[in-house]
CSV table of C-alpha atoms and ligand atoms in Angstrom, one decimal:
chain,number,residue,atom,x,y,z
A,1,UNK,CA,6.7,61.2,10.3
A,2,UNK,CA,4.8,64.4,10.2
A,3,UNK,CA,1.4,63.1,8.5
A,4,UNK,CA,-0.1,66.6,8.3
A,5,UNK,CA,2.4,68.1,5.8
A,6,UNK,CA,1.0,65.7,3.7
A,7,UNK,CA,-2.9,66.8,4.0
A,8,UNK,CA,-2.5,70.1,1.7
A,9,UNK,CA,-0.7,68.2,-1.3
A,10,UNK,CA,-3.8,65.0,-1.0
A,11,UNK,CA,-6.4,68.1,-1.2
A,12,UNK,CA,-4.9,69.5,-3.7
A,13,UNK,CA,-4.8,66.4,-5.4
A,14,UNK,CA,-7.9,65.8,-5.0
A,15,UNK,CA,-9.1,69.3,-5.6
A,16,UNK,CA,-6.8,68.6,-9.0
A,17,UNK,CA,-8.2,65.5,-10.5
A,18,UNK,CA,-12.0,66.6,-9.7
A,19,UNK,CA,-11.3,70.1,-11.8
A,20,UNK,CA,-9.5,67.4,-14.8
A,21,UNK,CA,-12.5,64.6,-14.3
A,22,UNK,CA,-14.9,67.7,-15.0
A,23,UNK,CA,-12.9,69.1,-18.1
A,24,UNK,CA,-12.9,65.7,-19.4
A,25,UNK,CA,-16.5,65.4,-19.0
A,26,UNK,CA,-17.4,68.7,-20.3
A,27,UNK,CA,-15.7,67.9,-23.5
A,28,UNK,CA,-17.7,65.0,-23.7
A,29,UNK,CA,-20.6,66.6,-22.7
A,30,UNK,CA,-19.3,69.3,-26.0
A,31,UNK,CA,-19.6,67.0,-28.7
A,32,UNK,CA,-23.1,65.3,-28.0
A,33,UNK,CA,-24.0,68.4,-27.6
A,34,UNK,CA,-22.7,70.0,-31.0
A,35,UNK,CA,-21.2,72.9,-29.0
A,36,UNK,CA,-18.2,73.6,-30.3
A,37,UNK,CA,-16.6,76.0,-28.9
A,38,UNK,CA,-12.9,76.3,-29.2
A,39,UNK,CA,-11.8,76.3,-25.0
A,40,UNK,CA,-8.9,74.4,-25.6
A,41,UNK,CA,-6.9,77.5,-26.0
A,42,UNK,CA,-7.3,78.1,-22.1
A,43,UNK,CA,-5.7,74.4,-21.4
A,44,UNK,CA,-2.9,74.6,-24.2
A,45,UNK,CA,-1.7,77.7,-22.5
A,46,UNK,CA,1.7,77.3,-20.4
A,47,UNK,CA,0.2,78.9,-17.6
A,48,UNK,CA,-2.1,75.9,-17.2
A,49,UNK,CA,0.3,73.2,-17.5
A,50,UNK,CA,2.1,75.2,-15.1
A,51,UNK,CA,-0.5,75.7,-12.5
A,52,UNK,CA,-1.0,72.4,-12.4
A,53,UNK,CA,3.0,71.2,-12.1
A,54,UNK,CA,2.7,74.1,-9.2
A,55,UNK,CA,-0.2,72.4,-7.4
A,56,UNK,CA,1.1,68.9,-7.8
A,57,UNK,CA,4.4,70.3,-6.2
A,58,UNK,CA,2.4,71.6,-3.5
A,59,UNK,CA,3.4,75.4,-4.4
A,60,UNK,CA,0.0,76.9,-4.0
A,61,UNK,CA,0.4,80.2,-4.4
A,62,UNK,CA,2.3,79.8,-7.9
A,63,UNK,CA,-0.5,77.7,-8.6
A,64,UNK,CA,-3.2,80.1,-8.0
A,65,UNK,CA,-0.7,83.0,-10.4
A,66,UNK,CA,-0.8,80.5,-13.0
A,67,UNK,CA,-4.0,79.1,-13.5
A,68,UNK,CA,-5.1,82.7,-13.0
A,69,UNK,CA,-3.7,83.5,-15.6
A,70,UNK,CA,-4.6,80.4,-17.7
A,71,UNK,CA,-8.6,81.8,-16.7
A,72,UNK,CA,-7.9,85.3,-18.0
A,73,UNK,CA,-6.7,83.6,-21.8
A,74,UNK,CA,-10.2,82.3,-21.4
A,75,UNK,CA,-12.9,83.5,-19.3
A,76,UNK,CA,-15.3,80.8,-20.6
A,77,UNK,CA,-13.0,77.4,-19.4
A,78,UNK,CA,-15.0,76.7,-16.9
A,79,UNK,CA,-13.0,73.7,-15.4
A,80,UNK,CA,-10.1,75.7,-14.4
A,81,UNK,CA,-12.2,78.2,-12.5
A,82,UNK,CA,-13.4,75.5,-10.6
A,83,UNK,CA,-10.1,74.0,-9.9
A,84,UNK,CA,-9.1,77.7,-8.5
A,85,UNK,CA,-12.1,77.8,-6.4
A,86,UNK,CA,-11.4,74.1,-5.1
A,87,UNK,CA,-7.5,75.3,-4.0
A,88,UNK,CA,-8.9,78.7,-2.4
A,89,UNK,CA,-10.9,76.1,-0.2
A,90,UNK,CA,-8.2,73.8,0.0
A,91,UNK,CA,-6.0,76.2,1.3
A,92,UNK,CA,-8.7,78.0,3.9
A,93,UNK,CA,-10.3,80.7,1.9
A,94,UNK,CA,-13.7,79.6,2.1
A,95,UNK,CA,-15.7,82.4,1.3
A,96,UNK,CA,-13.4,83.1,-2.1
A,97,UNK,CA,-13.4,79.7,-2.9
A,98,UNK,CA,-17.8,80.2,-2.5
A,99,UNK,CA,-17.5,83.2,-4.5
A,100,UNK,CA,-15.9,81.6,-7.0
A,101,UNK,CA,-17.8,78.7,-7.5
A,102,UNK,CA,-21.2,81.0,-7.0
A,103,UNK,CA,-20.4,82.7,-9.9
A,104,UNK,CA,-20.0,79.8,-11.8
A,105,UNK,CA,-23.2,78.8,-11.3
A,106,UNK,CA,-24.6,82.5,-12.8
A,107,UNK,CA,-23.0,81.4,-16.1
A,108,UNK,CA,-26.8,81.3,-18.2
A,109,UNK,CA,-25.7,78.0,-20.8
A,110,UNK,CA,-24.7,75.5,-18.1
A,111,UNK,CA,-25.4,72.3,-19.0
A,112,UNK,CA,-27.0,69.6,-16.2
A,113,UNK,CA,-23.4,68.2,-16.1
A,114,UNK,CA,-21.3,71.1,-15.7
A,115,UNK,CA,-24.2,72.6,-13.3
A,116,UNK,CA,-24.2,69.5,-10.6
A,117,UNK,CA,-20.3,69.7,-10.8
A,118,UNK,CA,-20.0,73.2,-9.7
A,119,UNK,CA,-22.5,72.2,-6.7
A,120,UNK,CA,-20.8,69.5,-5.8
A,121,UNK,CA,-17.6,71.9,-5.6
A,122,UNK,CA,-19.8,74.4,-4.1
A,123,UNK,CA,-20.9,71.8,-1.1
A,124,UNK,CA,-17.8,71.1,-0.7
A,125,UNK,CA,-16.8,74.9,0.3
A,126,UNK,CA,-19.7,74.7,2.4
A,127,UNK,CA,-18.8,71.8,4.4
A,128,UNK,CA,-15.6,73.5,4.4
A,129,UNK,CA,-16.9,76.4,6.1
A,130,UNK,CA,-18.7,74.5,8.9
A,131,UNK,CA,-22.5,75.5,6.9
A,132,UNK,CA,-23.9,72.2,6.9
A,133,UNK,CA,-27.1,73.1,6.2
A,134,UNK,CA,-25.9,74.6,2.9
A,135,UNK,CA,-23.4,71.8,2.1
A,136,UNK,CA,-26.6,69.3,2.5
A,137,UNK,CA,-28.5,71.3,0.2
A,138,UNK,CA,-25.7,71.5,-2.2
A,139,UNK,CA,-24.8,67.5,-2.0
A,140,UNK,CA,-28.8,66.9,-2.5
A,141,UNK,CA,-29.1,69.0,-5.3
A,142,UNK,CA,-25.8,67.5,-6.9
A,143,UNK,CA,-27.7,64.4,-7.2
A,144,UNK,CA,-31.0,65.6,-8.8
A,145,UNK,CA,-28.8,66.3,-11.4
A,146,UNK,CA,-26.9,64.0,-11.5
A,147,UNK,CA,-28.1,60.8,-9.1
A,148,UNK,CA,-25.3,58.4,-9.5
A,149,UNK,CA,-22.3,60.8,-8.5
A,150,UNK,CA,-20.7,59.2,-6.2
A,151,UNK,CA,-18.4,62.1,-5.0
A,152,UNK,CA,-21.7,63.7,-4.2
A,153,UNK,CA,-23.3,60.4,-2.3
A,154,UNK,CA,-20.0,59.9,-0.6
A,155,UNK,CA,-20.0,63.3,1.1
A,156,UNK,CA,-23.7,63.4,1.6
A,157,UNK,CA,-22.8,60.3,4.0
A,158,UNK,CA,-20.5,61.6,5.7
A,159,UNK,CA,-22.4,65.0,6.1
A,160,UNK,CA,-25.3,62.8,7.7
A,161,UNK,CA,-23.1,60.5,9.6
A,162,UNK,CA,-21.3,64.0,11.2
A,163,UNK,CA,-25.2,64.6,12.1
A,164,UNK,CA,-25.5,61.3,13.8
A,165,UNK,CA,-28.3,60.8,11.2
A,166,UNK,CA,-27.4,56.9,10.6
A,167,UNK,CA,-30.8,56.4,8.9
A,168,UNK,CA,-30.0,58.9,6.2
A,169,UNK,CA,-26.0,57.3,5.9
A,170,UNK,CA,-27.6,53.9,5.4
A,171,UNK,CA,-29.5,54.6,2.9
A,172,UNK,CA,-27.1,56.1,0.8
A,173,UNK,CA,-24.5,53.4,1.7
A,174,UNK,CA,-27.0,51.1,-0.2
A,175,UNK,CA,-27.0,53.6,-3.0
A,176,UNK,CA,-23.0,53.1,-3.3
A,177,UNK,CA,-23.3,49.6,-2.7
A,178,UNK,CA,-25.3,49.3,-5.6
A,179,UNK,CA,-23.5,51.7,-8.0
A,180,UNK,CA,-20.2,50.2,-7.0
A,181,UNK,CA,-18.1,46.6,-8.1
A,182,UNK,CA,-18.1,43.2,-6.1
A,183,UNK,CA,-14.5,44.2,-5.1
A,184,UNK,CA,-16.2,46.7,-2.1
A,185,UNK,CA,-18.1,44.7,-0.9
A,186,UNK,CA,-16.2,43.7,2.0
A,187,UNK,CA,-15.7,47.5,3.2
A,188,UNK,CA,-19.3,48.2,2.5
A,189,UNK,CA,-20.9,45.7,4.4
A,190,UNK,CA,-18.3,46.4,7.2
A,191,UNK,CA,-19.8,50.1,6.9
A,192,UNK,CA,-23.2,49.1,6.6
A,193,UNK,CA,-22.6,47.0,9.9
A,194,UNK,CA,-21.2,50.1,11.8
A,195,UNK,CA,-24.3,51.9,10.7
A,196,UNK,CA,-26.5,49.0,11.7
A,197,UNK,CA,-24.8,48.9,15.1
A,198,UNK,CA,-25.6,52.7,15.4
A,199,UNK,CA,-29.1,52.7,14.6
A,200,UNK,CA,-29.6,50.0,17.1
A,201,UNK,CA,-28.1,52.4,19.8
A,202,UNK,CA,-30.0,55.2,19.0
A,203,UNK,CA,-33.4,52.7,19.3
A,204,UNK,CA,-31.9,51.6,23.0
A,205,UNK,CA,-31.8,55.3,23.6
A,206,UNK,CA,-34.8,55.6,22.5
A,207,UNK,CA,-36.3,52.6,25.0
A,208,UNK,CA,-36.7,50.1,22.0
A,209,UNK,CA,-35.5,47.5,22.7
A,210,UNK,CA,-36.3,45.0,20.1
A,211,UNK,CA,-36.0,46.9,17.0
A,212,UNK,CA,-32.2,47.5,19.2
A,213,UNK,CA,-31.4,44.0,19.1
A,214,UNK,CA,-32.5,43.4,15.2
A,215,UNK,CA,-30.3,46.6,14.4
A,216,UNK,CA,-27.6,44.9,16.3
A,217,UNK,CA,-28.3,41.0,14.7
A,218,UNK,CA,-28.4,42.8,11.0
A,219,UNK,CA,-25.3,44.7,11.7
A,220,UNK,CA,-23.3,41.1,12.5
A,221,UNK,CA,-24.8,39.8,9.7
A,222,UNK,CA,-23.6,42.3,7.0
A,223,UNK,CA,-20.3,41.8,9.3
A,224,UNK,CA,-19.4,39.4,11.2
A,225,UNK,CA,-16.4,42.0,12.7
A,226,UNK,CA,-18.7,44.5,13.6
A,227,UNK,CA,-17.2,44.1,17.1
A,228,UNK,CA,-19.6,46.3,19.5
A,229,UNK,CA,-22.7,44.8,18.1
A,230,UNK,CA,-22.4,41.3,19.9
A,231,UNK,CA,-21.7,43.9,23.3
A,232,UNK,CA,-24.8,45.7,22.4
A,233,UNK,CA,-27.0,42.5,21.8
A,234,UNK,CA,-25.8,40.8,24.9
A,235,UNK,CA,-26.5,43.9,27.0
A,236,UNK,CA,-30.1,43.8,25.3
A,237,UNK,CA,-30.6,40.2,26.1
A,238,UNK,CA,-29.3,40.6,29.6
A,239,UNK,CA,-31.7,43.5,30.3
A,240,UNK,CA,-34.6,41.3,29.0
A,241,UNK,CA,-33.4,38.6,31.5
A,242,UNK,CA,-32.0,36.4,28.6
A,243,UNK,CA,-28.8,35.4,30.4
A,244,UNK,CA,-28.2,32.4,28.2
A,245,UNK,CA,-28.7,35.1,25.2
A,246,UNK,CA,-26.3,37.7,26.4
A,247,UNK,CA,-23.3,35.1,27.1
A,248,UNK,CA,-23.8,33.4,23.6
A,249,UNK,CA,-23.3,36.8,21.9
A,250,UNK,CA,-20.6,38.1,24.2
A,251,UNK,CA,-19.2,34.6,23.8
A,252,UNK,CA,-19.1,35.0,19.7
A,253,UNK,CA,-17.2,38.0,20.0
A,254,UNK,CA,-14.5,36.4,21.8
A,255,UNK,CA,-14.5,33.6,19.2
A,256,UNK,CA,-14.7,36.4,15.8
A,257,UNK,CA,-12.7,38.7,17.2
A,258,UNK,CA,-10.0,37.4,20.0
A,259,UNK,CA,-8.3,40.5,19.9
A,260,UNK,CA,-11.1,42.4,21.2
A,261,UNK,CA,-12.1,39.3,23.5
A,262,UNK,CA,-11.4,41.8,26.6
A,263,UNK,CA,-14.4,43.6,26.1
A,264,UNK,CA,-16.4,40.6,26.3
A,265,UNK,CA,-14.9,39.7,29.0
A,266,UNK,CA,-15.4,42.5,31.2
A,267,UNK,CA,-19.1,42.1,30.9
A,268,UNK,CA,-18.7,37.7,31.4
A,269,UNK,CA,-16.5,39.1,34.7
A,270,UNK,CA,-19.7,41.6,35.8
A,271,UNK,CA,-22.2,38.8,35.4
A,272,UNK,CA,-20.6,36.0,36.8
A,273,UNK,CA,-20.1,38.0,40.0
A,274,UNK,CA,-23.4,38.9,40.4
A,275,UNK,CA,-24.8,35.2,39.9
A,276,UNK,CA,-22.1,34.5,42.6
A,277,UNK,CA,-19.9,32.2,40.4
A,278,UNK,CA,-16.6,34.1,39.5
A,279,UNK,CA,-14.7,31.0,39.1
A,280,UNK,CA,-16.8,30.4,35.6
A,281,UNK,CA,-14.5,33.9,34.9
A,282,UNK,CA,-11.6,32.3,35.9
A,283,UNK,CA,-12.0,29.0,33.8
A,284,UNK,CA,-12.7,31.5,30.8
A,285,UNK,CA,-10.2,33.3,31.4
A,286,UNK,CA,-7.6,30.4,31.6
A,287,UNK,CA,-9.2,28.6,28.4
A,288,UNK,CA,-8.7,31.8,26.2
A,289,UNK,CA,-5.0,32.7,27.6
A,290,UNK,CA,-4.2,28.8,26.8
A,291,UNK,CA,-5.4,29.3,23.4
A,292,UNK,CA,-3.2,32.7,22.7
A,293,UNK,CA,0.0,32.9,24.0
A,294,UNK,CA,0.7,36.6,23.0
A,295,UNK,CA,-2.1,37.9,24.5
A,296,UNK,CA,-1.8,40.3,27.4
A,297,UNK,CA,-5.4,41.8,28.0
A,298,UNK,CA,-6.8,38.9,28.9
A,299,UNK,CA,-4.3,38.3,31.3
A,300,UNK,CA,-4.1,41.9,32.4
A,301,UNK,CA,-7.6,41.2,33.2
A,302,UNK,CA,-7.6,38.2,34.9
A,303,UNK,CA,-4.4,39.4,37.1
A,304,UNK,CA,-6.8,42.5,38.1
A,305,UNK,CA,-9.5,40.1,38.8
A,306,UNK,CA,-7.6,37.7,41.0
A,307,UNK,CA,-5.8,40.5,43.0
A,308,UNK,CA,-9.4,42.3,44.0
A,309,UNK,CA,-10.3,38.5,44.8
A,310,UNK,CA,-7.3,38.4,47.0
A,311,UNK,CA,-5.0,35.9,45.3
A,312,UNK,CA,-2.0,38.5,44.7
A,313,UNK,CA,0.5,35.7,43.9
A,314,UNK,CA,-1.5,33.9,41.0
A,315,UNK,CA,-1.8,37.5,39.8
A,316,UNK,CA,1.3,38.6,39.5
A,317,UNK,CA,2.6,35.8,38.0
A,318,UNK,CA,-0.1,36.1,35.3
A,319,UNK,CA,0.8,40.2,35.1
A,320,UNK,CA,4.2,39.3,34.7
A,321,UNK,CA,3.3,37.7,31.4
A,322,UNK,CA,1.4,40.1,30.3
A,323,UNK,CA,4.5,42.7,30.7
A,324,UNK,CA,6.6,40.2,29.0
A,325,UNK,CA,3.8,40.5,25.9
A,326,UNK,CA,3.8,44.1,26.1
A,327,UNK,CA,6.1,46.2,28.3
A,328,UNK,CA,5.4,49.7,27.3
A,329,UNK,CA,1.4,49.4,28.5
A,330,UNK,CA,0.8,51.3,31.2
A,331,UNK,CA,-1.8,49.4,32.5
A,332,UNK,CA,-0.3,46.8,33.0
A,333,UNK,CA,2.4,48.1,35.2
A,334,UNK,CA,-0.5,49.7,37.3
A,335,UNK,CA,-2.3,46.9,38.0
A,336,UNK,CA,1.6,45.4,39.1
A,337,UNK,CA,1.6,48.0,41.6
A,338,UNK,CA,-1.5,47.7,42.7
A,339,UNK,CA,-0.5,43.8,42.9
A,340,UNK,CA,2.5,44.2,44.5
A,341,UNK,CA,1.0,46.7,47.2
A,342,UNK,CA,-1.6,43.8,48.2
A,343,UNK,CA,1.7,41.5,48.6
A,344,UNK,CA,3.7,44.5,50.9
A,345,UNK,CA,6.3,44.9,48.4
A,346,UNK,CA,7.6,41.4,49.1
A,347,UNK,CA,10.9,42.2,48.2
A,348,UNK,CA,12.1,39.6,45.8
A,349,UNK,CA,9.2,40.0,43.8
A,350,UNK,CA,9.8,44.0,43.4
A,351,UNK,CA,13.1,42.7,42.7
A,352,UNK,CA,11.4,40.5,39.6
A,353,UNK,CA,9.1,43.5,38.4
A,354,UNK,CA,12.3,46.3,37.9
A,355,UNK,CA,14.0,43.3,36.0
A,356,UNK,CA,11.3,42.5,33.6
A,357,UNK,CA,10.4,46.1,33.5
A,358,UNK,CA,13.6,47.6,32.8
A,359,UNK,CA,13.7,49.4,29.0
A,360,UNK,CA,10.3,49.7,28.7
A,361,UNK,CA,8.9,52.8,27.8
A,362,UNK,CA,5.5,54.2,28.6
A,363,UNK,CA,2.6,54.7,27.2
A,364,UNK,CA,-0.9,55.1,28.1
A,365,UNK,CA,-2.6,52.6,26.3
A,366,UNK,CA,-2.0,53.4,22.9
A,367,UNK,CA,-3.9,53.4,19.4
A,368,UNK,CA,-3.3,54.7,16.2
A,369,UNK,CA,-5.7,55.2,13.6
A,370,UNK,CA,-4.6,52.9,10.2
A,371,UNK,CA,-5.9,55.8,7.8
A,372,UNK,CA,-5.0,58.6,9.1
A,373,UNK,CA,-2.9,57.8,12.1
A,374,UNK,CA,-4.7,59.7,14.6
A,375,UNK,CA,-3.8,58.7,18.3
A,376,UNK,CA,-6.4,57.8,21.2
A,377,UNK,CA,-5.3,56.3,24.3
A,378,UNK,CA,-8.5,54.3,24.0
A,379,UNK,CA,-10.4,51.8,21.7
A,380,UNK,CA,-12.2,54.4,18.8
A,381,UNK,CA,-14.8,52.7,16.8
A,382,UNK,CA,-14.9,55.5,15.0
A,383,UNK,CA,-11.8,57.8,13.9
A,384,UNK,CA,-12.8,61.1,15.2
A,385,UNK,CA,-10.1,62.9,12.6
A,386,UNK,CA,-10.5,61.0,9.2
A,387,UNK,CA,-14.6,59.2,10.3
A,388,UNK,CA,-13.2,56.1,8.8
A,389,UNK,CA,-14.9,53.2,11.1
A,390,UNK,CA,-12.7,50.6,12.3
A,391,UNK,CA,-9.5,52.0,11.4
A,392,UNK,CA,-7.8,51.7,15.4
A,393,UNK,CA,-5.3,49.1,15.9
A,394,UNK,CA,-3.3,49.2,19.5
A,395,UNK,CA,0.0,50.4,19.1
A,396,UNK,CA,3.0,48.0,19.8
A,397,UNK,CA,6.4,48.7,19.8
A,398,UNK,CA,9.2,45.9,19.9
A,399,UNK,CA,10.9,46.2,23.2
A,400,UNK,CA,13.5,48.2,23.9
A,401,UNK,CA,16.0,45.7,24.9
A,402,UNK,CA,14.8,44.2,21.7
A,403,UNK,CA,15.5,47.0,19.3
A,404,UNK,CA,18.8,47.6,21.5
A,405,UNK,CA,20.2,43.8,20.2
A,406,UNK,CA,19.1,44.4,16.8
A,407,UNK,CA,21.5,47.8,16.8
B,1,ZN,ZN1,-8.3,58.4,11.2
């Protein structure tokens, strides 16, 4: 499925039901205000109800004709103005869709509401163009007028996340925290986490270590999944010399989060070699792989481990497993050729490799972002397509001589 023939038609949706929110709005805003003038001519007209059957059906260019001509019945409707500036943006015109929406803004009777939608559409053409200095501005003043818009707060976050200012996102995560229901909660705090996590990188960076390891202890407890915070506050503990510290963080991760236990792992592997003990690897090792039967990176790991440690034919056995859990990774068939180099190419286990290993198909590691379904051949914290956190899942893919008995 091509995902990006979908983008245009969800901008112009959205681009859609921001232009209707503000003509609904506006009316509102008409009535308290005793205004009365009579606009509704522009949005009775066909060529309005047209445009927007046009832009709904993706046919942007009939779109822009009609609702065109449903501005030129009325000069004054402000709303679908700003819906033709939000499609010029939408479909790359940047600087028309500014012009437009600039010229919205000369209009002398605005009111505060029509006034902090058209920067709002404005700082959108902005961010658009790649001017973030403008878009910032535009978000920022959006919200004097009008503080709780969460369109405006929402892009203001990302704008600042973008920035790598995770101060600024934070603070205006609590903002929509607070303006929105209990039923967000979950994603918020699992944002707010993320946030936490980067603050406290950015004060190891900055050789603080102890405001580092609050960031990362606030950023598990707004979310106990925030995953590369217990990595962070074990490699803060370790560096302070509390080993019992760093393996009781590391060693939560693996118990929160077993499917990212290999990256705890790694670091338990580094530290039990250098205290000389690499068996207490081993024996943590064997107790997770006992405990989850479909995992394969733990075993991948451990079948690495033991080859380096010269005991080839525990780890192939072990790597075998792991291929039988999932034969289209790539690593793992590298590390069964690295396995089977240490053990000459013994022939009948070669022989055992090309039988488990037949159909499968390779790939290089893969994940796939859940939003937007971006690809990374690594682990993303962070989608760098649709900035959603979180969002990478690997990517598995039923056998081949699976799928082959199911056809
Ligand atoms: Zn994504």
């Amino acid at each position: 499925m091509d995902v990006g023939a979908y983008l245009p038609l969800i901008a112009a949706l959205i681009a859609l039901l921001l232009g209707l929110a503000i003509g609904k709005a506006w009316e509102r805003y008409k009535l308290r205000d005793g205004r009365w003038i009579d606009r509704r001519k522009a949005r009775d007209s066909q060529h309005y109800v047209l445009g927007l059957n046009f832009l709904v059906s993706n046919q942007i260019d009939l779109a822009i004709e009609e609702l065109s001509r449903a501005a030129r019945v009325d000069a004054d409707a402000l709303e679908i103005h700003m819906i033709l500036g939000n499609v010029y943006r939408e479909r790359g015109q940047v600087s028309r869709a500014i012009q437009v929406h600039q010229a919205l803004l000369q209009r002398p009777k605005l009111t505060r509401l029509e006034h902090s939608y058209v920067l709002l559409c404005l700082g959108l053409d902005y961010k658009r163009g790649g001017f973030v200095d403008r878009a910032l501005e535009a978000f920022k003043e959006t919200l004097r007028l009008a503080p709780d818009n969460p369109y405006a707060l929402l892009y203001l976050e990302k704008l600042h996340e973008e920035q790598h200012q995770w101060a600024e996102a934070y603070r205006i995560r609590r903002q929509l925290v607070e303006l929105s229901g209990p039923d967000t909660q979950p994603k918020n705090q699992a944002i707010l986490g993320f946030l936490e996590n980067a603050l406290g990188s950015d004060a190891l960076k900055e050789d603080r270590p102890a405001d580092a390891a609050r960031h990362f202890e606030s950023a598990i407890a707004h979310d106990a999944a925030t995953t590369p915070a217990y990595l962070n506050l074990g490699d803060v503990r370790l560096h302070a010399g509390d080993v019992a510290g760093a393996i009781a963080a590391w060693s939560q991760l693996i118990d929160v989060a077993p499917e990212r236990a290999h990256l705890a792992l790694a670091r338990l592997e580094q530290l039990h070699e250098r205290e000389g003990a690499p068996q207490r690897f081993v024996e943590r090792c064997r107790a997770f792989i006992a405990s989850r039967p479909h995992d394969w990176r733990v075993r991948l790991m451990l079948g690495a481990h033991l080859t380096r440690q010269g005991q080839a034919p525990a780890a192939f056995d072990l790597l075998l497993e792991a291929l039988d859990q999932n034969p289209h990774g790539l690593t793992v068939h590298q590390a069964i050729w690295a396995t089977l180099l240490q053990l000459d190419l013994a022939r009948p286990l070669v022989q055992r490799y090309i039988e488990a290993a037949r159909g499968a198909v390779f790939f290089l590691d893969p994940h796939v972002c859940l939003k937007c379904h971006y690809r990374s051949t690594e682990l993303l914290w962070q989608c760098p397509h649709c900035h959603e956190w979180n969002s990478f899942v690997e990517e598995r893919m039923a056998a081949a001589r699976q799928a082959s008995a199911e056809l």
